[in-house]
Short mmCIF file of C-alpha atoms and ligand atoms in Angstrom, two decimals:
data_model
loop_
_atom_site.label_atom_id
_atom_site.label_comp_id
_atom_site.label_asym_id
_atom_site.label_seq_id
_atom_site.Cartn_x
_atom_site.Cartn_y
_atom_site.Cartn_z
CA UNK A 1 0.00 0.00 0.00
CA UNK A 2 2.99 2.26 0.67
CA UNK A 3 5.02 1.61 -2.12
CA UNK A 4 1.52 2.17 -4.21
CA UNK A 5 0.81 5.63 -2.86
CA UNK A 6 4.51 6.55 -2.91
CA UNK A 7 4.36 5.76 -6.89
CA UNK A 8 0.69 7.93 -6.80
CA UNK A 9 2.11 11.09 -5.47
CA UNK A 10 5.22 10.87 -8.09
CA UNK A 11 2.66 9.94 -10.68
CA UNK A 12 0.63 12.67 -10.21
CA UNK A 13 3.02 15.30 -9.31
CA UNK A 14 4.98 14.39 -12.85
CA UNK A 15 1.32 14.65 -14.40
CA UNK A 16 0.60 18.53 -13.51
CA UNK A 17 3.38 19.61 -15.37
CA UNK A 18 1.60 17.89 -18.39
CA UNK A 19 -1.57 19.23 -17.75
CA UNK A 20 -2.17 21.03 -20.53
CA UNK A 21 -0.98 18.94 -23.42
CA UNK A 22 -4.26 16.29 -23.55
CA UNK A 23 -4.94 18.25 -26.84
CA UNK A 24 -2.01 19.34 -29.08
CA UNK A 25 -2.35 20.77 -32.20
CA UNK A 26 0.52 22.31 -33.85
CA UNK A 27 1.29 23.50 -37.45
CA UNK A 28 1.78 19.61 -38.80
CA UNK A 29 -0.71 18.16 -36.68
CA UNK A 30 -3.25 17.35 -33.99
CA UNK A 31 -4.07 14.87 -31.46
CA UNK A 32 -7.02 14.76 -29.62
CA UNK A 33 -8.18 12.52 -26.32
CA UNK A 34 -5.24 10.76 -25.36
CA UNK A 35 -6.68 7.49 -23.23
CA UNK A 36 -5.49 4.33 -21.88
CA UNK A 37 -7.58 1.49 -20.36
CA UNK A 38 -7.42 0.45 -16.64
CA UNK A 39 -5.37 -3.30 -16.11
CA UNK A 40 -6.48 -5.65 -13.62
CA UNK A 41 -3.53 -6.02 -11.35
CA UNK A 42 -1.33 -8.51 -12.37
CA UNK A 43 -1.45 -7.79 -15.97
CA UNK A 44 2.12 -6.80 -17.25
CA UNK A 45 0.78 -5.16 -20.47
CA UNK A 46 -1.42 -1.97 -20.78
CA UNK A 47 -3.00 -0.50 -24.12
CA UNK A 48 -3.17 3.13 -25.05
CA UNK A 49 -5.22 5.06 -27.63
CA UNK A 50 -4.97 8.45 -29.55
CA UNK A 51 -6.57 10.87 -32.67
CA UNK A 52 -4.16 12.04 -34.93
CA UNK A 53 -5.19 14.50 -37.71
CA UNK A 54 -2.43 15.27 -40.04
CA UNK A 55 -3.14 18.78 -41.23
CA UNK A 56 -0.53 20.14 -43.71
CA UNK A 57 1.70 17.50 -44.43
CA UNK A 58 2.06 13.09 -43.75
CA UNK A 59 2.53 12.53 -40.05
CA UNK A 60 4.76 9.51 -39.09
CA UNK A 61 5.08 8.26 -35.73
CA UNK A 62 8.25 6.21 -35.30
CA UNK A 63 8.25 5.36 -31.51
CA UNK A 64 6.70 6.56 -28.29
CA UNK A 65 7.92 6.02 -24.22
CA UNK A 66 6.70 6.73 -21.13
CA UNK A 67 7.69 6.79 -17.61
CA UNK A 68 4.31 4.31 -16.45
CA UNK A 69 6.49 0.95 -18.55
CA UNK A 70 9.29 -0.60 -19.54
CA UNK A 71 8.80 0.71 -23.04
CA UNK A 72 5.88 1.59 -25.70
CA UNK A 73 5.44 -0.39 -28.92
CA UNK A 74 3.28 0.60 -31.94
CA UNK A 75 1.13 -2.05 -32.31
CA UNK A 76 -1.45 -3.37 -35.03
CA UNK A 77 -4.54 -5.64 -33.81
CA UNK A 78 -6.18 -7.51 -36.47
CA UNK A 79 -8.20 -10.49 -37.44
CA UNK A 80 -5.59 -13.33 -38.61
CA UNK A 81 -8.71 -16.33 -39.36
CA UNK A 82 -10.82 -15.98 -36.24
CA UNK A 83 -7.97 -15.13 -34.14
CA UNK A 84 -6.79 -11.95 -32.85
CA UNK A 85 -3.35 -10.89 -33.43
CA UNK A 86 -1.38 -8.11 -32.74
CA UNK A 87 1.61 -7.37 -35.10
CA UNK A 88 4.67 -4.75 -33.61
CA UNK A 89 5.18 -2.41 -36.33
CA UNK A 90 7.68 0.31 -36.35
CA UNK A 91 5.95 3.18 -37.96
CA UNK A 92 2.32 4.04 -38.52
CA UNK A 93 1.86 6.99 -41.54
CA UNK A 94 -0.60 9.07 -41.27
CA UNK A 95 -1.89 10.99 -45.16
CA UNK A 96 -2.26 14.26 -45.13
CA UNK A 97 -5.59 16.06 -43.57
CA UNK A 98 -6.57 11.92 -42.64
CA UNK A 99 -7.43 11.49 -39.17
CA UNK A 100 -5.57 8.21 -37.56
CA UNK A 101 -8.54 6.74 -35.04
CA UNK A 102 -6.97 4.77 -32.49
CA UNK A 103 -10.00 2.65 -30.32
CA UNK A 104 -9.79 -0.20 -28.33
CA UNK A 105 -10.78 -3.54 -30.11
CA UNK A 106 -8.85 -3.42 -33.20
CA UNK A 107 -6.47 -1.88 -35.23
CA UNK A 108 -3.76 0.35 -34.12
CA UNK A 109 -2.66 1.53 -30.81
CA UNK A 110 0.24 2.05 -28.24
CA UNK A 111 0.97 -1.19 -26.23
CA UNK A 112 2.60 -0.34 -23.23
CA UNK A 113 4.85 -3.31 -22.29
CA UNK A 114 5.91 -4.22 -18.85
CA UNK A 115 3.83 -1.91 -16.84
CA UNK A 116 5.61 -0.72 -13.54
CA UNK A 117 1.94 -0.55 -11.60
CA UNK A 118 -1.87 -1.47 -12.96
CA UNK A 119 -3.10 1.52 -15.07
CA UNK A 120 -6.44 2.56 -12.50
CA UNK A 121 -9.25 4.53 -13.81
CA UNK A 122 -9.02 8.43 -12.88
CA UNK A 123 -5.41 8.28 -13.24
CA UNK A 124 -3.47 10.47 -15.89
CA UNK A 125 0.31 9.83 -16.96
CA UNK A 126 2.42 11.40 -19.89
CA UNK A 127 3.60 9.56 -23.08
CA UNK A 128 6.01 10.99 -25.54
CA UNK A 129 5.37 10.28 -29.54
CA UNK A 130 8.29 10.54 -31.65
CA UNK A 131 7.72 11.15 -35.03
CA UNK A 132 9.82 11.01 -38.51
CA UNK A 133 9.31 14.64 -39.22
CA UNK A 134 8.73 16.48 -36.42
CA UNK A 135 9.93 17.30 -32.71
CA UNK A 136 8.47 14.93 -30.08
CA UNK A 137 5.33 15.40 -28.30
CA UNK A 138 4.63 14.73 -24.64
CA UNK A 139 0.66 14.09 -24.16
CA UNK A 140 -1.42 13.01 -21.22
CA UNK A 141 -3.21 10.38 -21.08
CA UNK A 142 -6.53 9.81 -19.39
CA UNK A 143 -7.15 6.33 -17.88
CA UNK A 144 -10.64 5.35 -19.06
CA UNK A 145 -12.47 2.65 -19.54
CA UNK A 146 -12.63 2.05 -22.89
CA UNK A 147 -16.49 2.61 -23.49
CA UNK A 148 -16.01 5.85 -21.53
CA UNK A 149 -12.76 6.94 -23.16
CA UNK A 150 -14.08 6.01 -26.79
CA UNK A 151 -17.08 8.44 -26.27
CA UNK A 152 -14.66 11.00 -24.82
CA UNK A 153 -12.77 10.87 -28.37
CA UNK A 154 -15.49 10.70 -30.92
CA UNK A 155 -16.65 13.94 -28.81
CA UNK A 156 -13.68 16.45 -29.59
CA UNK A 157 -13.84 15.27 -33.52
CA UNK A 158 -18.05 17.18 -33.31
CA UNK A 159 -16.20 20.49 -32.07
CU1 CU B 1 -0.83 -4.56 -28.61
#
């Protein structure tokens, strides 16, 4: 219980300094609703999820890290037969003025591997995004459930 509130209090202390940066938008692009979903405890992995609009040129993101696990892979979730699979892939390009729609049940998202504590529902906790083209971005992320954080997301896009 100690060690858990210890890692609360750095968690959220690291998280006010990203406070602002749940929406970015700058000149190249724009990401909207940052989420993750909450992980029973016990489960090493964790899954993230993110809008990306690419507004005056392609948008590649390359990598992304964050403080919360080991490391963050860019992951694709599809149907291989009637299995689920999800493939590591190193890049995911994003067109020009297309919008990148990361939800839970499919397709792509950030995989956060080796999670340091479960992910619990009200917390918030930054991820980076590198990209090909342009300077990283440090977002916060929201952790939803994935009902809750999927309305959240299809919410900003009616704005
Ligand atoms: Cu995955």
């Amino acid at each position: 219980m100690l060690t858990r509130a210890l890692w609360l209090t750095a968690l959220l202390s690291s998280s006010v300094s990203f406070a602002s940066a749940h929406d970015v938008q700058t000149d190249q692009l724009r990401i909207v609703h940052p989420f993750a979903t909450p992980t029973p405890p016990g489960v090493v992995n964790g899954a993230a999820y993110l809008d990306i609009t690419a507004r005056t040129e392609p948008v590649t993101l390359v990598g992304a890290q964050s403080p919360v696990s080991d490391s963050v892979e860019l992951h694709d979730m599809q149907m291989d037969g009637d299995m689920m699979t999800m493939r590591h892939v190193s890049a995911i390009e994003i067109a020009k003025d297309e919008t990148l729609t990361m939800r839970p049940g499919g397709g792509y998202h950030l995989m956060l591997m080796g999670l340091h504590q479960p992910l619990v529902e009200g917390e918030r906790f930054p991820i980076t995004l590198e990209f090909a083209q342009q300077d990283d971005i440090e977002i916060e992320v929201w952790v939803q459930d994935a009902q809750q954080g999927s309305t959240d997301a299809d919410h900003h896009h009616q704005h």
